[in-house]
Amino acid sequence: MEHKTRLSVNINKVALIRNSRGSNLPDLVKVAKDCELFGAEGITVHPRPDERHVKYSDVPALGPIVTTEFNIEGNPQHRPFMDLVLKHKPHQCTLVPDAQTTLTSDNGWDTVTHADYLKDIIAELHAENIRVSIFVNAYPKYIEGAKEVGADRIELYTGPYAEHYAQNPEVSIAPYIKAAEVANAVGVGINAGHDLNLENLRYFKDNIPGLLEVSIGHALISDALYFGLQNTIQMYLQRLT
Ligand code: PXP
């Protein structure tokens, strides 16, 4: 069955530019509103403990103005992150096991080893009616594990797909097709993200049955320098039709 795949724009890179000058330019709230106006179907933020991109203090202003879907990503082992999410209740929280010093997320959860921990965290989020997605590598056992611990969705880490796509699309997508079959069989929803771009997005979408959402930041914001934000969002949406 055909599913609609939502485009959630990750606005971390916009915050990075703003932070480089210490003023409010570009205005993150305006950018989030405009992304929605231009067709984005979600806004994603990833407030890291060092606050080099989106800051914790951005979340209270963003939450109420996002009318599509607000997704907050981060590592729940950093307790202030959990407190922030529980207080502001986004539509979705994506759990990412990134180290404090990491440049960008580069690995998913081992949902088997950390099953007890994840169950507790997910219960806390579910108590506030927040949908939970777990960032995972495309390995069947971690997807089955995500279902076991009560996640509503997984977010497939697409870094390896993107890295090898140009060289060999069929080989690079193969583990993700298998992962999607497992997710669909056990009944956990499928999101995906990391290094998706105008070149590799359509092939990913076309080959992953039941892909519900992609979150895209770095390439989309970079493309916007050339095409403008409105055109760029439309170009990404077109890859998802
Ligand atoms: N998903 C997760 C968990 C991430 O950490 C990031 C980057 O912040 C993304 C998706 C988006 O990746 P990109 O910026 O490469 O589009």
mmCIF file with all atom_site columns, C-alpha atoms in Angstrom, residues 102-241:
data_model
loop_
_atom_site.group_PDB
_atom_site.id
_atom_site.type_symbol
_atom_site.label_atom_id
_atom_site.label_alt_id
_atom_site.label_comp_id
_atom_site.label_asym_id
_atom_site.label_entity_id
_atom_site.label_seq_id
_atom_site.pdbx_PDB_ins_code
_atom_site.Cartn_x
_atom_site.Cartn_y
_atom_site.Cartn_z
_atom_site.occupancy
_atom_site.B_iso_or_equiv
_atom_site.pdbx_formal_charge
_atom_site.auth_seq_id
_atom_site.auth_comp_id
_atom_site.auth_asym_id
_atom_site.auth_atom_id
_atom_site.pdbx_PDB_model_num
ATOM 1   C CA . THR A 1 102 ? 29.894 13.856 18.662 1.00 0.00 ? 102 THR A CA 1
ATOM 2   C CA . LEU A 1 103 ? 29.918 16.010 15.528 1.00 0.00 ? 103 LEU A CA 1
ATOM 3   C CA . THR A 1 104 ? 26.685 14.418 14.314 1.00 0.00 ? 104 THR A CA 1
ATOM 4   C CA . SER A 1 105 ? 24.681 11.271 15.092 1.00 0.00 ? 105 SER A CA 1
ATOM 5   C CA . ASP A 1 106 ? 26.517 8.326  13.611 1.00 0.00 ? 106 ASP A CA 1
ATOM 6   C CA . ASN A 1 107 ? 25.049 5.244  15.258 1.00 0.00 ? 107 ASN A CA 1
ATOM 7   C CA . GLY A 1 108 ? 21.736 3.842  16.388 1.00 0.00 ? 108 GLY A CA 1
ATOM 8   C CA . TRP A 1 109 ? 20.647 2.203  19.646 1.00 0.00 ? 109 TRP A CA 1
ATOM 9   C CA . ASP A 1 110 ? 21.451 -1.317 20.640 1.00 0.00 ? 110 ASP A CA 1
ATOM 10  C CA . THR A 1 111 ? 17.838 -1.907 21.634 1.00 0.00 ? 111 THR A CA 1
ATOM 11  C CA . VAL A 1 112 ? 18.640 -5.357 23.025 1.00 0.00 ? 112 VAL A CA 1
ATOM 12  C CA . THR A 1 113 ? 21.411 -4.457 25.484 1.00 0.00 ? 113 THR A CA 1
ATOM 13  C CA . HIS A 1 114 ? 19.589 -1.277 26.577 1.00 0.00 ? 114 HIS A CA 1
ATOM 14  C CA . ALA A 1 115 ? 16.087 -2.790 26.587 1.00 0.00 ? 115 ALA A CA 1
ATOM 15  C CA . ASP A 1 116 ? 15.275 -2.146 30.259 1.00 0.00 ? 116 ASP A CA 1
ATOM 16  C CA . TYR A 1 117 ? 16.518 1.429  30.105 1.00 0.00 ? 117 TYR A CA 1
ATOM 17  C CA . LEU A 1 118 ? 14.595 2.191  26.910 1.00 0.00 ? 118 LEU A CA 1
ATOM 18  C CA . LYS A 1 119 ? 11.391 0.657  28.274 1.00 0.00 ? 119 LYS A CA 1
ATOM 19  C CA . ASP A 1 120 ? 11.500 3.035  31.247 1.00 0.00 ? 120 ASP A CA 1
ATOM 20  C CA . ILE A 1 121 ? 12.220 6.081  29.113 1.00 0.00 ? 121 ILE A CA 1
ATOM 21  C CA . ILE A 1 122 ? 9.471  5.219  26.627 1.00 0.00 ? 122 ILE A CA 1
ATOM 22  C CA . ALA A 1 123 ? 6.981  4.733  29.456 1.00 0.00 ? 123 ALA A CA 1
ATOM 23  C CA . GLU A 1 124 ? 7.776  8.235  30.723 1.00 0.00 ? 124 GLU A CA 1
ATOM 24  C CA . LEU A 1 125 ? 7.202  9.721  27.276 1.00 0.00 ? 125 LEU A CA 1
ATOM 25  C CA . HIS A 1 126 ? 4.050  7.720  26.624 1.00 0.00 ? 126 HIS A CA 1
ATOM 26  C CA . ALA A 1 127 ? 2.630  8.931  29.930 1.00 0.00 ? 127 ALA A CA 1
ATOM 27  C CA . GLU A 1 128 ? 2.658  12.414 28.344 1.00 0.00 ? 128 GLU A CA 1
ATOM 28  C CA . ASN A 1 129 ? 1.196  11.118 25.058 1.00 0.00 ? 129 ASN A CA 1
ATOM 29  C CA . ILE A 1 130 ? 4.426  11.703 23.158 1.00 0.00 ? 130 ILE A CA 1
ATOM 30  C CA . ARG A 1 131 ? 5.048  9.339  20.251 1.00 0.00 ? 131 ARG A CA 1
ATOM 31  C CA . VAL A 1 132 ? 8.458  7.692  20.503 1.00 0.00 ? 132 VAL A CA 1
ATOM 32  C CA . SER A 1 133 ? 10.821 6.880  17.681 1.00 0.00 ? 133 SER A CA 1
ATOM 33  C CA . ILE A 1 134 ? 14.157 5.119  18.233 1.00 0.00 ? 134 ILE A CA 1
ATOM 34  C CA . PHE A 1 135 ? 17.138 5.868  16.009 1.00 0.00 ? 135 PHE A CA 1
ATOM 35  C CA . VAL A 1 136 ? 18.556 2.513  14.851 1.00 0.00 ? 136 VAL A CA 1
ATOM 36  C CA . ASN A 1 137 ? 20.974 1.045  12.376 1.00 0.00 ? 137 ASN A CA 1
ATOM 37  C CA . ALA A 1 138 ? 19.296 -1.091 9.728  1.00 0.00 ? 138 ALA A CA 1
ATOM 38  C CA . TYR A 1 139 ? 19.707 -4.384 11.629 1.00 0.00 ? 139 TYR A CA 1
ATOM 39  C CA . PRO A 1 140 ? 16.637 -6.623 12.104 1.00 0.00 ? 140 PRO A CA 1
ATOM 40  C CA . LYS A 1 141 ? 17.470 -7.472 15.737 1.00 0.00 ? 141 LYS A CA 1
ATOM 41  C CA . TYR A 1 142 ? 17.512 -3.798 16.754 1.00 0.00 ? 142 TYR A CA 1
ATOM 42  C CA . ILE A 1 143 ? 14.197 -3.212 14.987 1.00 0.00 ? 143 ILE A CA 1
ATOM 43  C CA . GLU A 1 144 ? 12.590 -6.202 16.702 1.00 0.00 ? 144 GLU A CA 1
ATOM 44  C CA . GLY A 1 145 ? 14.136 -4.872 19.908 1.00 0.00 ? 145 GLY A CA 1
ATOM 45  C CA . ALA A 1 146 ? 12.572 -1.445 19.316 1.00 0.00 ? 146 ALA A CA 1
ATOM 46  C CA . LYS A 1 147 ? 9.156  -3.070 19.073 1.00 0.00 ? 147 LYS A CA 1
ATOM 47  C CA . GLU A 1 148 ? 9.840  -5.112 22.233 1.00 0.00 ? 148 GLU A CA 1
ATOM 48  C CA . VAL A 1 149 ? 10.634 -2.003 24.278 1.00 0.00 ? 149 VAL A CA 1
ATOM 49  C CA . GLY A 1 150 ? 7.429  -0.295 23.132 1.00 0.00 ? 150 GLY A CA 1
ATOM 50  C CA . ALA A 1 151 ? 8.647  2.198  20.519 1.00 0.00 ? 151 ALA A CA 1
ATOM 51  C CA . ASP A 1 152 ? 5.993  3.486  18.121 1.00 0.00 ? 152 ASP A CA 1
ATOM 52  C CA . ARG A 1 153 ? 8.501  4.005  15.362 1.00 0.00 ? 153 ARG A CA 1
ATOM 53  C CA . ILE A 1 154 ? 12.099 3.530  14.388 1.00 0.00 ? 154 ILE A CA 1
ATOM 54  C CA . GLU A 1 155 ? 14.214 6.092  12.616 1.00 0.00 ? 155 GLU A CA 1
ATOM 55  C CA . LEU A 1 156 ? 16.546 4.278  10.249 1.00 0.00 ? 156 LEU A CA 1
ATOM 56  C CA . TYR A 1 157 ? 20.027 5.786  10.292 1.00 0.00 ? 157 TYR A CA 1
ATOM 57  C CA . THR A 1 158 ? 20.597 6.437  6.593  1.00 0.00 ? 158 THR A CA 1
ATOM 58  C CA . GLY A 1 159 ? 24.237 7.576  6.796  1.00 0.00 ? 159 GLY A CA 1
ATOM 59  C CA . PRO A 1 160 ? 25.632 4.311  5.343  1.00 0.00 ? 160 PRO A CA 1
ATOM 60  C CA . TYR A 1 161 ? 22.969 4.309  2.609  1.00 0.00 ? 161 TYR A CA 1
ATOM 61  C CA . ALA A 1 162 ? 23.923 7.831  1.579  1.00 0.00 ? 162 ALA A CA 1
ATOM 62  C CA . GLU A 1 163 ? 27.627 7.086  1.711  1.00 0.00 ? 163 GLU A CA 1
ATOM 63  C CA . HIS A 1 164 ? 27.424 4.192  -0.742 1.00 0.00 ? 164 HIS A CA 1
ATOM 64  C CA . TYR A 1 165 ? 24.455 5.282  -2.849 1.00 0.00 ? 165 TYR A CA 1
ATOM 65  C CA . ALA A 1 166 ? 26.417 6.838  -5.713 1.00 0.00 ? 166 ALA A CA 1
ATOM 66  C CA . GLN A 1 167 ? 28.674 3.789  -5.994 1.00 0.00 ? 167 GLN A CA 1
ATOM 67  C CA . ASN A 1 168 ? 25.944 1.154  -5.951 1.00 0.00 ? 168 ASN A CA 1
ATOM 68  C CA . PRO A 1 169 ? 22.327 2.037  -5.175 1.00 0.00 ? 169 PRO A CA 1
ATOM 69  C CA . GLU A 1 170 ? 21.093 -1.584 -5.073 1.00 0.00 ? 170 GLU A CA 1
ATOM 70  C CA . VAL A 1 171 ? 23.724 -2.680 -2.584 1.00 0.00 ? 171 VAL A CA 1
ATOM 71  C CA . SER A 1 172 ? 23.354 0.419  -0.428 1.00 0.00 ? 172 SER A CA 1
ATOM 72  C CA . ILE A 1 173 ? 19.554 0.079  -0.135 1.00 0.00 ? 173 ILE A CA 1
ATOM 73  C CA . ALA A 1 174 ? 19.466 -3.699 0.464  1.00 0.00 ? 174 ALA A CA 1
ATOM 74  C CA . PRO A 1 175 ? 19.793 -3.680 4.291  1.00 0.00 ? 175 PRO A CA 1
ATOM 75  C CA . TYR A 1 176 ? 17.131 -0.964 4.506  1.00 0.00 ? 176 TYR A CA 1
ATOM 76  C CA . ILE A 1 177 ? 14.641 -2.974 2.465  1.00 0.00 ? 177 ILE A CA 1
ATOM 77  C CA . LYS A 1 178 ? 15.183 -5.901 4.831  1.00 0.00 ? 178 LYS A CA 1
ATOM 78  C CA . ALA A 1 179 ? 14.878 -3.590 7.840  1.00 0.00 ? 179 ALA A CA 1
ATOM 79  C CA . ALA A 1 180 ? 11.622 -2.152 6.517  1.00 0.00 ? 180 ALA A CA 1
ATOM 80  C CA . GLU A 1 181 ? 10.194 -5.641 5.972  1.00 0.00 ? 181 GLU A CA 1
ATOM 81  C CA . VAL A 1 182 ? 10.979 -6.482 9.600  1.00 0.00 ? 182 VAL A CA 1
ATOM 82  C CA . ALA A 1 183 ? 9.499  -3.208 10.857 1.00 0.00 ? 183 ALA A CA 1
ATOM 83  C CA . ASN A 1 184 ? 6.326  -3.715 8.842  1.00 0.00 ? 184 ASN A CA 1
ATOM 84  C CA . ALA A 1 185 ? 6.052  -7.330 10.018 1.00 0.00 ? 185 ALA A CA 1
ATOM 85  C CA . VAL A 1 186 ? 6.394  -6.510 13.727 1.00 0.00 ? 186 VAL A CA 1
ATOM 86  C CA . GLY A 1 187 ? 4.240  -3.381 13.419 1.00 0.00 ? 187 GLY A CA 1
ATOM 87  C CA . VAL A 1 188 ? 6.563  -0.498 14.155 1.00 0.00 ? 188 VAL A CA 1
ATOM 88  C CA . GLY A 1 189 ? 6.388  2.667  12.003 1.00 0.00 ? 189 GLY A CA 1
ATOM 89  C CA . ILE A 1 190 ? 9.323  3.725  9.842  1.00 0.00 ? 190 ILE A CA 1
ATOM 90  C CA . ASN A 1 191 ? 11.050 7.107  9.816  1.00 0.00 ? 191 ASN A CA 1
ATOM 91  C CA . ALA A 1 192 ? 14.470 7.726  8.317  1.00 0.00 ? 192 ALA A CA 1
ATOM 92  C CA . GLY A 1 193 ? 17.167 10.326 8.394  1.00 0.00 ? 193 GLY A CA 1
ATOM 93  C CA . HIS A 1 194 ? 20.747 11.394 8.022  1.00 0.00 ? 194 HIS A CA 1
ATOM 94  C CA . ASP A 1 195 ? 22.546 12.519 4.872  1.00 0.00 ? 195 ASP A CA 1
ATOM 95  C CA . LEU A 1 196 ? 19.429 12.265 2.736  1.00 0.00 ? 196 LEU A CA 1
ATOM 96  C CA . ASN A 1 197 ? 19.589 14.724 -0.158 1.00 0.00 ? 197 ASN A CA 1
ATOM 97  C CA . LEU A 1 198 ? 18.089 15.612 -3.525 1.00 0.00 ? 198 LEU A CA 1
ATOM 98  C CA . GLU A 1 199 ? 20.073 12.843 -5.249 1.00 0.00 ? 199 GLU A CA 1
ATOM 99  C CA . ASN A 1 200 ? 19.400 9.892  -2.969 1.00 0.00 ? 200 ASN A CA 1
ATOM 100 C CA . LEU A 1 201 ? 15.949 10.645 -1.520 1.00 0.00 ? 201 LEU A CA 1
ATOM 101 C CA . ARG A 1 202 ? 13.658 9.404  -4.279 1.00 0.00 ? 202 ARG A CA 1
ATOM 102 C CA . TYR A 1 203 ? 15.384 6.045  -4.592 1.00 0.00 ? 203 TYR A CA 1
ATOM 103 C CA . PHE A 1 204 ? 15.140 5.567  -0.837 1.00 0.00 ? 204 PHE A CA 1
ATOM 104 C CA . LYS A 1 205 ? 11.451 6.482  -0.752 1.00 0.00 ? 205 LYS A CA 1
ATOM 105 C CA . ASP A 1 206 ? 10.645 4.282  -3.761 1.00 0.00 ? 206 ASP A CA 1
ATOM 106 C CA . ASN A 1 207 ? 12.293 1.233  -2.204 1.00 0.00 ? 207 ASN A CA 1
ATOM 107 C CA . ILE A 1 208 ? 11.139 1.469  1.393  1.00 0.00 ? 208 ILE A CA 1
ATOM 108 C CA . PRO A 1 209 ? 7.546  0.344  1.822  1.00 0.00 ? 209 PRO A CA 1
ATOM 109 C CA . GLY A 1 210 ? 5.702  2.205  4.546  1.00 0.00 ? 210 GLY A CA 1
ATOM 110 C CA . LEU A 1 211 ? 8.192  5.063  4.949  1.00 0.00 ? 211 LEU A CA 1
ATOM 111 C CA . LEU A 1 212 ? 6.252  7.514  7.127  1.00 0.00 ? 212 LEU A CA 1
ATOM 112 C CA . GLU A 1 213 ? 8.696  10.370 7.599  1.00 0.00 ? 213 GLU A CA 1
ATOM 113 C CA . VAL A 1 214 ? 12.122 11.643 6.644  1.00 0.00 ? 214 VAL A CA 1
ATOM 114 C CA . SER A 1 215 ? 13.939 14.304 8.623  1.00 0.00 ? 215 SER A CA 1
ATOM 115 C CA . ILE A 1 216 ? 16.440 16.282 6.615  1.00 0.00 ? 216 ILE A CA 1
ATOM 116 C CA . GLY A 1 217 ? 18.676 19.127 7.699  1.00 0.00 ? 217 GLY A CA 1
ATOM 117 C CA . HIS A 1 218 ? 22.205 19.551 6.421  1.00 0.00 ? 218 HIS A CA 1
ATOM 118 C CA . ALA A 1 219 ? 21.666 19.023 2.691  1.00 0.00 ? 219 ALA A CA 1
ATOM 119 C CA . LEU A 1 220 ? 18.324 20.835 2.603  1.00 0.00 ? 220 LEU A CA 1
ATOM 120 C CA . ILE A 1 221 ? 19.637 23.956 4.315  1.00 0.00 ? 221 ILE A CA 1
ATOM 121 C CA . SER A 1 222 ? 22.735 23.869 2.082  1.00 0.00 ? 222 SER A CA 1
ATOM 122 C CA . ASP A 1 223 ? 20.566 23.557 -1.047 1.00 0.00 ? 223 ASP A CA 1
ATOM 123 C CA . ALA A 1 224 ? 18.509 26.515 0.160  1.00 0.00 ? 224 ALA A CA 1
ATOM 124 C CA . LEU A 1 225 ? 21.607 28.724 -0.311 1.00 0.00 ? 225 LEU A CA 1
ATOM 125 C CA . TYR A 1 226 ? 21.341 28.095 -4.034 1.00 0.00 ? 226 TYR A CA 1
ATOM 126 C CA . PHE A 1 227 ? 17.625 27.572 -4.649 1.00 0.00 ? 227 PHE A CA 1
ATOM 127 C CA . GLY A 1 228 ? 16.018 29.475 -1.762 1.00 0.00 ? 228 GLY A CA 1
ATOM 128 C CA . LEU A 1 229 ? 14.094 27.823 1.051  1.00 0.00 ? 229 LEU A CA 1
ATOM 129 C CA . GLN A 1 230 ? 10.721 27.748 -0.700 1.00 0.00 ? 230 GLN A CA 1
ATOM 130 C CA . ASN A 1 231 ? 12.038 26.157 -3.910 1.00 0.00 ? 231 ASN A CA 1
ATOM 131 C CA . THR A 1 232 ? 14.210 23.741 -1.977 1.00 0.00 ? 232 THR A CA 1
ATOM 132 C CA . ILE A 1 233 ? 11.357 22.437 0.165  1.00 0.00 ? 233 ILE A CA 1
ATOM 133 C CA . GLN A 1 234 ? 9.260  21.971 -2.963 1.00 0.00 ? 234 GLN A CA 1
ATOM 134 C CA . MET A 1 235 ? 12.115 20.060 -4.609 1.00 0.00 ? 235 MET A CA 1
ATOM 135 C CA . TYR A 1 236 ? 12.378 17.705 -1.633 1.00 0.00 ? 236 TYR A CA 1
ATOM 136 C CA . LEU A 1 237 ? 8.602  17.237 -1.526 1.00 0.00 ? 237 LEU A CA 1
ATOM 137 C CA . GLN A 1 238 ? 8.657  16.387 -5.206 1.00 0.00 ? 238 GLN A CA 1
ATOM 138 C CA . ARG A 1 239 ? 11.159 13.580 -4.493 1.00 0.00 ? 239 ARG A CA 1
ATOM 139 C CA . LEU A 1 240 ? 8.634  12.122 -2.046 1.00 0.00 ? 240 LEU A CA 1
ATOM 140 C CA . THR A 1 241 ? 5.667  11.989 -4.387 1.00 0.00 ? 241 THR A CA 1
#
